Short mmCIF file of C-alpha atoms in Angstrom, two decimals:
data_model
loop_
_atom_site.label_atom_id
_atom_site.label_comp_id
_atom_site.label_asym_id
_atom_site.label_seq_id
_atom_site.Cartn_x
_atom_site.Cartn_y
_atom_site.Cartn_z
CA MET Q 20 33.18 -8.46 -20.88
CA VAL Q 21 30.75 -6.26 -18.92
CA ASN Q 22 27.91 -7.14 -21.33
CA LEU Q 23 28.70 -10.84 -20.93
CA SER Q 24 28.57 -10.65 -17.13
CA ARG Q 25 25.38 -8.56 -17.30
CA ASN Q 26 23.67 -11.00 -19.70
CA LYS Q 27 24.56 -13.98 -17.47
CA LEU Q 28 22.88 -12.25 -14.58
CA ILE Q 29 19.78 -11.48 -16.65
CA VAL Q 30 19.52 -15.08 -17.88
CA SER Q 31 20.00 -16.40 -14.35
CA ALA Q 32 17.29 -14.05 -12.88
CA LEU Q 33 14.79 -14.49 -15.75
CA SER Q 34 15.25 -18.27 -15.77
CA LYS Q 35 14.49 -18.35 -12.05
CA HIS Q 36 11.47 -16.01 -12.50
CA LEU Q 37 10.09 -18.13 -15.39
CA SER Q 38 10.89 -21.50 -13.68
CA LEU Q 39 13.43 -22.48 -16.43
CA ASP Q 40 16.91 -24.10 -16.14
CA SER Q 41 19.42 -21.35 -16.84
CA ASN Q 42 22.12 -23.85 -17.86
CA GLN Q 43 20.48 -24.57 -21.14
CA PHE Q 44 20.74 -20.88 -22.19
CA LEU Q 45 24.37 -20.23 -21.31
CA GLY Q 46 25.45 -20.76 -24.90
CA ASP Q 47 23.10 -18.02 -26.00
CA VAL Q 48 24.70 -15.43 -23.65
CA LEU Q 49 27.74 -14.88 -25.93
CA GLU Q 50 25.81 -14.40 -29.15
CA ASN Q 51 22.79 -12.40 -28.24
CA ASP Q 52 21.69 -8.98 -26.94
CA ILE Q 53 19.15 -8.56 -24.04
CA LYS Q 54 16.15 -8.39 -26.32
CA SER Q 55 17.09 -11.59 -28.10
CA LEU Q 56 17.82 -13.43 -24.80
CA TYR Q 57 14.39 -12.34 -23.53
CA ASN Q 58 12.69 -13.66 -26.67
CA ILE Q 59 14.55 -16.97 -26.40
CA LEU Q 60 13.59 -17.46 -22.79
CA LYS Q 61 9.93 -16.48 -23.27
CA SER Q 62 9.68 -18.72 -26.32
CA SER Q 63 11.09 -21.58 -24.38
CA LYS Q 64 8.53 -20.97 -21.57
CA ASN Q 65 5.38 -20.40 -23.69
CA GLY Q 66 6.25 -22.17 -26.93
CA THR Q 67 5.63 -18.94 -28.89
CA PRO Q 68 7.59 -15.65 -29.25
CA PRO Q 69 6.43 -12.89 -26.76
CA GLU Q 70 4.60 -9.78 -27.81
CA ASN Q 71 7.18 -6.96 -27.54
CA ASN Q 72 4.89 -4.00 -27.03
CA ASP Q 73 6.11 -0.42 -26.66
CA GLN Q 74 6.60 -0.60 -22.87
CA ILE Q 75 8.61 -3.84 -23.03
CA THR Q 76 10.76 -2.47 -25.88
CA LYS Q 77 11.33 0.73 -23.83
CA TRP Q 78 12.60 -1.01 -20.70
CA ILE Q 79 14.71 -3.54 -22.63
CA ALA Q 80 16.35 -0.58 -24.42
CA PHE Q 81 16.94 1.01 -21.04
CA ALA Q 82 18.69 -2.13 -19.84
CA GLU Q 83 20.71 -2.40 -23.08
CA ASN Q 84 21.92 1.22 -22.75
CA PHE Q 85 22.45 1.34 -18.95
CA PRO Q 86 25.91 2.90 -18.49
CA THR Q 87 28.79 1.19 -16.56
CA ASP Q 88 30.42 4.49 -15.53
CA SER Q 89 29.37 5.33 -11.89
CA GLY Q 90 28.73 9.05 -12.60
CA ALA Q 91 26.67 8.45 -15.71
CA SER Q 92 24.76 5.58 -14.12
CA PHE Q 93 23.75 7.75 -11.17
CA GLU Q 94 22.14 10.24 -13.50
CA VAL Q 95 20.20 7.44 -15.22
CA LEU Q 96 19.13 6.13 -11.79
CA LYS Q 97 17.80 9.57 -10.90
CA GLY Q 98 15.54 9.41 -14.02
CA LEU Q 99 14.37 5.91 -13.06
CA ASN Q 100 13.60 7.25 -9.58
CA GLU Q 101 11.27 9.81 -11.09
CA ASP Q 102 9.59 7.21 -13.31
CA LEU Q 103 8.79 5.19 -10.20
CA VAL Q 104 7.08 8.01 -8.28
CA PRO Q 105 3.49 7.05 -9.30
CA ILE Q 106 3.87 3.25 -9.80
CA SER Q 107 4.79 0.15 -7.81
CA VAL Q 108 6.21 -1.90 -10.70
CA LEU Q 109 7.59 -0.92 -14.13
CA LEU Q 110 4.94 -2.79 -16.18
CA GLY Q 111 1.38 -3.83 -15.56
CA ASN Q 112 -0.27 -0.95 -13.57
CA GLY Q 113 -0.48 -3.15 -10.54
CA LEU Q 114 1.69 -4.79 -7.88
CA LYS Q 115 2.85 -7.97 -9.64
CA PRO Q 116 6.50 -7.65 -10.84
CA SER Q 117 6.91 -8.24 -14.51
CA ASP Q 118 9.63 -9.75 -16.70
CA VAL Q 119 11.04 -6.26 -17.39
CA ASP Q 120 11.18 -5.53 -13.63
CA VAL Q 121 13.46 -8.53 -13.31
CA ILE Q 122 15.64 -7.46 -16.27
CA VAL Q 123 16.03 -3.86 -15.05
CA PHE Q 124 16.78 -5.02 -11.50
CA SER Q 125 19.48 -7.36 -12.82
CA VAL Q 126 21.10 -4.51 -14.80
CA ILE Q 127 21.15 -1.83 -12.06
CA HIS Q 128 21.84 -4.06 -9.04
CA SER Q 129 25.65 -3.61 -8.99
CA SER Q 130 25.24 0.19 -9.42
CA VAL Q 131 22.68 0.51 -6.60
CA ILE Q 132 24.47 -1.68 -4.11
CA GLY Q 133 27.59 0.53 -4.45
CA LEU Q 134 25.84 3.85 -3.80
CA SER Q 135 26.88 6.00 -0.84
CA LYS Q 136 24.47 6.86 1.89
CA SER Q 137 24.07 10.39 0.60
CA ASP Q 138 23.28 9.21 -2.98
CA ARG Q 139 20.75 6.69 -1.69
CA GLU Q 140 18.88 9.46 0.17
CA LYS Q 141 18.34 11.07 -3.24
CA LEU Q 142 16.66 7.99 -4.68
CA PRO Q 143 13.75 7.08 -2.26
CA HIS Q 144 11.32 5.78 -4.93
CA LEU Q 145 14.05 3.67 -6.65
CA LEU Q 146 15.10 2.04 -3.36
CA ARG Q 147 11.49 1.38 -2.44
CA TRP Q 148 11.11 -0.49 -5.77
CA VAL Q 149 14.40 -2.34 -5.37
CA ASP Q 150 13.44 -3.49 -1.85
CA TYR Q 151 10.02 -4.63 -3.21
CA ILE Q 152 11.54 -6.62 -6.13
CA GLN Q 153 14.26 -8.36 -4.08
CA ASN Q 154 11.74 -9.39 -1.46
CA LYS Q 155 8.91 -10.27 -3.85
CA VAL Q 156 10.72 -12.10 -6.61
CA ASP Q 157 12.77 -15.30 -6.14
CA LEU Q 158 16.05 -14.49 -7.93
CA GLY Q 159 18.06 -17.36 -6.44
CA ASP Q 160 21.56 -16.69 -5.23
CA ALA Q 161 22.70 -14.55 -8.09
CA PHE Q 162 22.31 -11.22 -6.30
CA GLU Q 163 23.57 -10.05 -2.92
CA LYS Q 164 20.71 -8.53 -0.98
CA ILE Q 165 20.83 -4.68 -0.91
CA GLN Q 166 20.61 -3.69 2.70
CA LEU Q 167 18.41 -0.62 3.24
CA GLU Q 168 18.24 1.57 6.36
CA LYS Q 169 14.78 1.85 7.80
CA ALA Q 170 13.67 4.27 10.49
CA LYS Q 171 13.56 2.78 13.95
CA PHE Q 172 11.46 4.05 16.81
CA GLU Q 173 13.38 4.88 19.98
CA PRO Q 174 11.65 6.38 23.06
CA GLN Q 175 12.92 9.83 23.75
CA GLY Q 176 14.02 11.19 27.08
CA THR Q 177 14.96 7.87 28.71
CA LYS Q 178 18.67 8.83 29.11
CA ALA Q 179 17.80 12.28 30.43
CA LEU Q 180 15.39 10.80 33.00
CA ASP Q 181 18.05 8.35 34.21
CA LYS Q 182 20.50 11.12 34.63
CA VAL Q 183 18.10 13.26 36.66
CA GLU Q 184 17.30 10.31 38.93
CA ILE Q 185 20.98 9.50 39.48
CA GLU Q 186 21.84 13.14 40.29
CA SER Q 187 18.79 13.46 42.54
CA GLY Q 188 19.79 10.29 44.45
CA ALA Q 189 23.38 11.47 44.81
CA LYS Q 190 22.27 14.85 46.19
CA LYS Q 191 19.98 13.23 48.73
CA THR Q 192 22.74 10.88 49.87
CA ALA Q 193 25.22 13.77 50.34
CA GLU Q 194 22.68 15.76 52.38
CA SER Q 195 21.89 12.69 54.61
CA THR Q 196 25.59 12.21 55.21
CA LYS Q 197 26.15 15.91 56.12
CA ASN Q 198 23.14 15.83 58.56
CA ALA Q 199 24.41 12.54 60.08
CA ASP Q 200 27.73 14.19 60.98
CA LYS Q 201 26.00 17.01 62.82
CA LEU Q 202 23.19 15.24 64.56
CA GLU Q 203 23.30 12.86 67.47
CA ALA Q 204 22.30 9.23 67.09
CA GLU Q 205 18.64 9.72 68.11
CA VAL Q 206 18.19 12.69 65.83
CA LYS Q 207 19.82 10.77 63.00
CA THR Q 208 17.53 7.85 63.47
CA LYS Q 209 14.42 10.08 63.58
CA LYS Q 210 15.55 12.01 60.52
CA SER Q 211 16.24 8.79 58.65
CA GLU Q 212 12.77 7.51 59.47
CA GLU Q 213 11.18 10.78 58.32
CA VAL Q 214 13.17 10.66 55.09
CA LYS Q 215 12.14 7.10 54.40
CA THR Q 216 8.42 7.92 55.12
CA LYS Q 217 8.54 10.94 52.87
CA LYS Q 218 10.35 9.05 50.10
CA SER Q 219 7.84 6.21 50.29
CA ASP Q 220 4.95 8.70 50.13
CA ASN Q 221 6.58 10.45 47.11
CA VAL Q 222 7.12 7.05 45.33
CA LYS Q 223 3.48 6.07 45.89
CA LYS Q 224 2.30 9.53 44.76
CA GLY Q 225 4.62 9.38 41.70
CA THR Q 226 3.46 5.87 40.81
CA ALA Q 227 -0.24 6.90 41.12
CA ASN Q 228 0.39 9.98 38.93
CA LYS Q 229 2.27 7.87 36.33
CA GLU Q 230 -0.54 5.31 36.24
CA ALA Q 231 -3.13 8.01 35.85
CA THR Q 232 -1.18 9.63 33.01
CA GLN Q 233 -0.82 6.26 31.25
CA GLU Q 234 -4.52 5.65 31.55
CA LYS Q 235 -5.25 9.10 30.11
CA LYS Q 236 -2.90 8.26 27.12
CA LYS Q 237 -4.51 4.89 26.49
CA ALA Q 238 -7.99 6.37 26.23
CA PRO Q 239 -7.43 8.63 23.17
CA GLU Q 240 -5.09 6.04 21.58
CA ALA Q 241 -7.80 3.40 21.83
CA GLU Q 242 -10.39 5.79 20.55
CA THR Q 243 -8.16 6.72 17.54
CA VAL Q 244 -7.60 3.06 16.63
CA GLU Q 245 -11.36 2.42 16.81
CA ASN Q 246 -12.11 5.48 14.65
CA GLU Q 247 -9.58 4.28 12.06
CA LYS Q 248 -11.27 0.90 11.94
CA GLU Q 249 -14.61 2.56 11.38
CA VAL Q 250 -13.36 4.49 8.30
CA SER Q 251 -11.16 1.66 6.76
CA VAL Q 252 -12.04 0.77 3.19
CA SER Q 253 -11.25 -2.86 4.05
CA LEU Q 254 -14.71 -3.04 5.71
CA LEU Q 255 -16.22 -2.84 2.21
CA ASN Q 256 -16.54 -5.80 -0.14
CA ILE Q 257 -15.95 -4.00 -3.44
CA GLN Q 258 -16.13 -6.33 -6.45
CA VAL Q 259 -16.09 -6.21 -10.23
CA GLY Q 260 -19.44 -6.91 -11.74
CA LEU Q 261 -21.01 -7.24 -15.27
CA ILE Q 262 -24.47 -5.80 -15.92
CA SER Q 263 -26.34 -8.38 -17.94
CA LYS Q 264 -29.64 -6.49 -18.05
CA ALA Q 265 -31.02 -3.04 -17.06
CA TRP Q 266 -34.48 -1.44 -17.10
CA LYS Q 267 -36.37 1.53 -15.76
CA HIS Q 268 -37.78 1.32 -12.25
CA PRO Q 269 -41.54 0.75 -12.45
CA SER Q 270 -42.47 3.53 -10.00
CA ALA Q 271 -39.53 5.95 -9.92
CA ASP Q 272 -38.34 8.05 -12.88
CA SER Q 273 -34.87 8.65 -11.40
CA LEU Q 274 -34.03 5.03 -10.72
CA LEU Q 275 -32.84 2.05 -12.88
CA VAL Q 276 -32.77 -1.63 -11.99
CA GLU Q 277 -29.83 -3.77 -12.99
CA GLU Q 278 -29.10 -7.50 -12.91
CA ILE Q 279 -25.41 -7.82 -12.23
CA ASP Q 280 -23.11 -10.91 -12.37
CA VAL Q 281 -20.50 -10.91 -9.59
CA GLY Q 282 -19.40 -14.50 -10.07
CA GLU Q 283 -21.85 -16.00 -7.48
CA GLY Q 284 -23.70 -18.26 -9.87
CA LYS Q 285 -26.80 -16.08 -9.64
CA LEU Q 286 -27.38 -12.52 -10.63
CA ARG Q 287 -27.72 -9.72 -8.07
CA GLN Q 288 -30.49 -7.18 -8.48
CA VAL Q 289 -29.33 -3.63 -7.76
CA VAL Q 290 -31.32 -0.37 -7.86
CA SER Q 291 -29.25 2.73 -8.86
CA GLY Q 292 -30.10 6.46 -9.29
CA LEU Q 293 -28.79 6.57 -12.80
CA ALA Q 294 -31.84 7.20 -14.94
CA LYS Q 295 -30.94 10.82 -15.57
CA TYR Q 296 -27.41 9.96 -16.67
CA CYS Q 297 -27.53 6.62 -18.45
CA THR Q 298 -29.97 4.62 -20.51
CA PRO Q 299 -30.64 0.95 -19.82
CA GLU Q 300 -29.03 0.17 -23.20
CA GLN Q 301 -25.86 2.04 -22.24
CA LEU Q 302 -25.50 -0.07 -19.10
CA THR Q 303 -26.23 -3.44 -20.55
CA ASN Q 304 -23.00 -5.63 -20.88
CA ARG Q 305 -21.01 -2.83 -19.11
CA ARG Q 306 -18.56 -3.70 -16.29
CA VAL Q 307 -18.99 -1.82 -13.02
CA VAL Q 308 -17.59 -1.70 -9.47
CA LEU Q 309 -20.09 -2.33 -6.72
CA ILE Q 310 -20.27 -2.86 -2.98
CA THR Q 311 -21.81 -6.27 -2.31
CA ASN Q 312 -22.01 -6.33 1.50
CA VAL Q 313 -24.51 -3.52 2.02
CA LYS Q 314 -27.66 -4.62 3.79
CA PRO Q 315 -30.28 -5.68 1.14
CA GLY Q 316 -33.46 -3.54 1.15
CA LYS Q 317 -36.24 -2.23 -1.02
CA LEU Q 318 -36.10 1.03 -2.92
CA ARG Q 319 -39.65 2.04 -3.90
CA ASP Q 320 -40.77 -1.56 -3.50
CA VAL Q 321 -37.98 -3.09 -5.54
CA MET Q 322 -35.30 -5.19 -3.82
CA SER Q 323 -31.69 -3.98 -4.14
CA GLU Q 324 -28.69 -6.17 -3.16
CA GLY Q 325 -25.72 -3.88 -3.77
CA LEU Q 326 -24.43 -0.38 -4.50
CA VAL Q 327 -22.93 0.53 -7.82
CA LEU Q 328 -20.10 3.00 -7.17
CA CYS Q 329 -20.25 6.14 -9.40
CA ALA Q 330 -18.07 9.15 -10.02
CA SER Q 331 -19.70 12.60 -9.97
CA ASN Q 332 -18.48 16.07 -10.82
CA GLU Q 333 -18.85 18.90 -8.31
CA ASP Q 334 -22.36 20.04 -9.35
CA HIS Q 335 -23.59 16.42 -10.00
CA THR Q 336 -24.44 17.24 -13.64
CA ILE Q 337 -22.26 14.35 -14.81
CA VAL Q 338 -22.45 10.95 -13.11
CA GLU Q 339 -21.07 7.69 -14.39
CA PRO Q 340 -20.30 4.24 -12.90
CA LEU Q 341 -16.57 3.49 -12.25
CA LEU Q 342 -14.99 1.44 -14.95
CA PRO Q 343 -12.84 -1.64 -14.13
CA PRO Q 344 -9.90 -2.15 -16.57
CA GLU Q 345 -10.13 -4.45 -19.53
CA GLY Q 346 -9.08 -7.92 -18.45
CA SER Q 347 -10.27 -7.68 -14.86
CA LYS Q 348 -12.29 -10.69 -13.74
CA VAL Q 349 -15.97 -10.66 -12.88
CA GLY Q 350 -16.40 -11.21 -9.20
CA GLU Q 351 -12.82 -10.37 -8.17
CA ARG Q 352 -12.36 -8.11 -5.12
CA VAL Q 353 -10.89 -4.66 -5.54
CA SER Q 354 -7.80 -4.23 -3.32
CA PHE Q 355 -5.90 -1.21 -1.90
CA ALA Q 356 -2.12 -1.41 -1.59
CA GLY Q 357 -0.98 -1.46 2.03
CA ILE Q 358 -4.54 -1.89 3.40
CA ASP Q 359 -5.39 -5.38 4.66
CA GLY Q 360 -8.49 -6.56 6.49
CA LYS Q 361 -11.52 -8.70 6.11
CA PRO Q 362 -14.72 -7.05 4.93
CA GLU Q 363 -17.81 -7.08 7.09
CA ASP Q 364 -20.29 -9.82 6.19
CA VAL Q 365 -22.95 -7.17 6.11
CA LEU Q 366 -22.36 -3.45 6.88
CA ASN Q 367 -24.30 -2.28 9.96
CA PRO Q 368 -26.48 0.73 8.95
CA LYS Q 369 -26.61 1.90 12.55
CA LYS Q 370 -22.80 2.44 12.59
CA LYS Q 371 -22.99 4.58 9.45
CA GLN Q 372 -19.77 2.95 8.21
CA LEU Q 373 -20.50 3.78 4.57
CA ASP Q 374 -21.13 7.43 5.44
CA LYS Q 375 -17.71 7.58 7.13
CA ILE Q 376 -15.82 5.94 4.32
CA THR Q 377 -17.30 7.54 1.17
CA PRO Q 378 -15.93 11.04 1.87
CA HIS Q 379 -12.49 9.53 1.33
CA LEU Q 380 -13.36 8.06 -2.12
CA PHE Q 381 -12.48 10.22 -5.09
CA THR Q 382 -10.76 10.13 -8.49
CA ASP Q 383 -7.37 11.76 -8.93
CA ASP Q 384 -6.37 14.32 -11.65
CA LYS Q 385 -5.96 11.36 -14.11
CA GLY Q 386 -9.35 9.84 -13.28
CA VAL Q 387 -7.98 6.91 -11.28
CA ALA Q 388 -10.38 5.89 -8.48
CA THR Q 389 -8.83 6.08 -5.02
CA PHE Q 390 -9.37 5.76 -1.28
CA LYS Q 391 -7.36 8.46 0.49
CA GLY Q 392 -5.19 8.60 -2.71
CA ILE Q 393 -4.65 4.81 -2.87
CA PRO Q 394 -5.87 3.34 -6.18
CA PHE Q 395 -8.80 0.87 -6.51
CA LEU Q 396 -6.72 -2.09 -7.88
CA THR Q 397 -7.79 -5.21 -9.81
CA SER Q 398 -5.63 -7.95 -11.32
CA ALA Q 399 -5.58 -5.97 -14.55
CA GLY Q 400 -4.80 -2.53 -13.06
CA PRO Q 401 -6.72 0.37 -11.47
CA CYS Q 402 -10.47 1.30 -11.88
CA THR Q 403 -11.05 4.61 -13.54
CA SER Q 404 -13.50 7.27 -14.60
CA SER Q 405 -13.58 9.86 -17.37
CA ILE Q 406 -14.27 12.47 -14.60
CA PRO Q 407 -11.05 13.66 -12.94
CA LYS Q 408 -11.12 14.92 -9.26
CA ALA Q 409 -14.63 13.51 -8.78
CA SER Q 410 -16.36 12.32 -5.64
CA ILE Q 411 -17.28 8.64 -5.58
CA LYS Q 412 -20.48 7.28 -4.00
#
């Protein structure tokens, strides 16, 4: 009975994800396991059976064997939480949810929604993935949305400040009343006027001090925001290119000249300092990653219209161009998860923007190219290098 209910949810979610009518597959729910149901739906969508590679098989097996017991399911969820530490989605090395993301979400939904607050705190990566899937994928009305607590900013000290002001006001009132009982009418009037004058002066002084403090705070905040803009990788237009031809620079032994297709209808000519590390033959028909909004200029009398990004080991004895993944599209722009922004039309050399950004470009211990640890992403996955922990320029 549990498997039947689970299979119905999977069929409903996958049908919605694949833009199919789930009603036509209800008869298959009773007779088939999850793998068979997946094959039936994919065949109906594409006309041919899907390719069940090792990763798809792995996650379908995970869904098939997910336990119904709450104690056992929590242990499995902890393992899934660890699997999700380095990735955004289960399959694809990118940000686009796959069919298996939908299947696994459908299977674990009832277990996750019933978790206690303390158990949820132990599964941060799983809950981040759950929140992404339920907001990114249209699953129809089959699943109740899992409400997640998110940190809220509340200014500190407001209540304490209010309390001090109330106590201070009460104290002044009591003192004024005591003095009024002892002093004659004229003294009372004079005292009252003095108090009012002093209070007014204090208010003005306090207001002036407050405004001055706020202005001081605004200045470094504005400066910080401006500095962050100057070092944002979003300023760079980084694209996938294909070298169609390469040759030695006519007057510089350390330089090579490449003609690179970036999907513009015409080839870009780029000069690179790669002659010591690559031959023209090794670069021909090779995919690369390049910055296309640098200001064009001549290098030893040869025009250059871009900058090929290369990874280098610490002593610069090994240098190689970054490699986009197989399946990435020529001309597509490299993106960075969580970083939005429009690139500059042309980088301003006087602002030294490139000099401020490149110190934050490096490969991780697996050779994945990153900006401040965030991968260079294409539609087919991240860009890489065979050199781990390398600087990128």
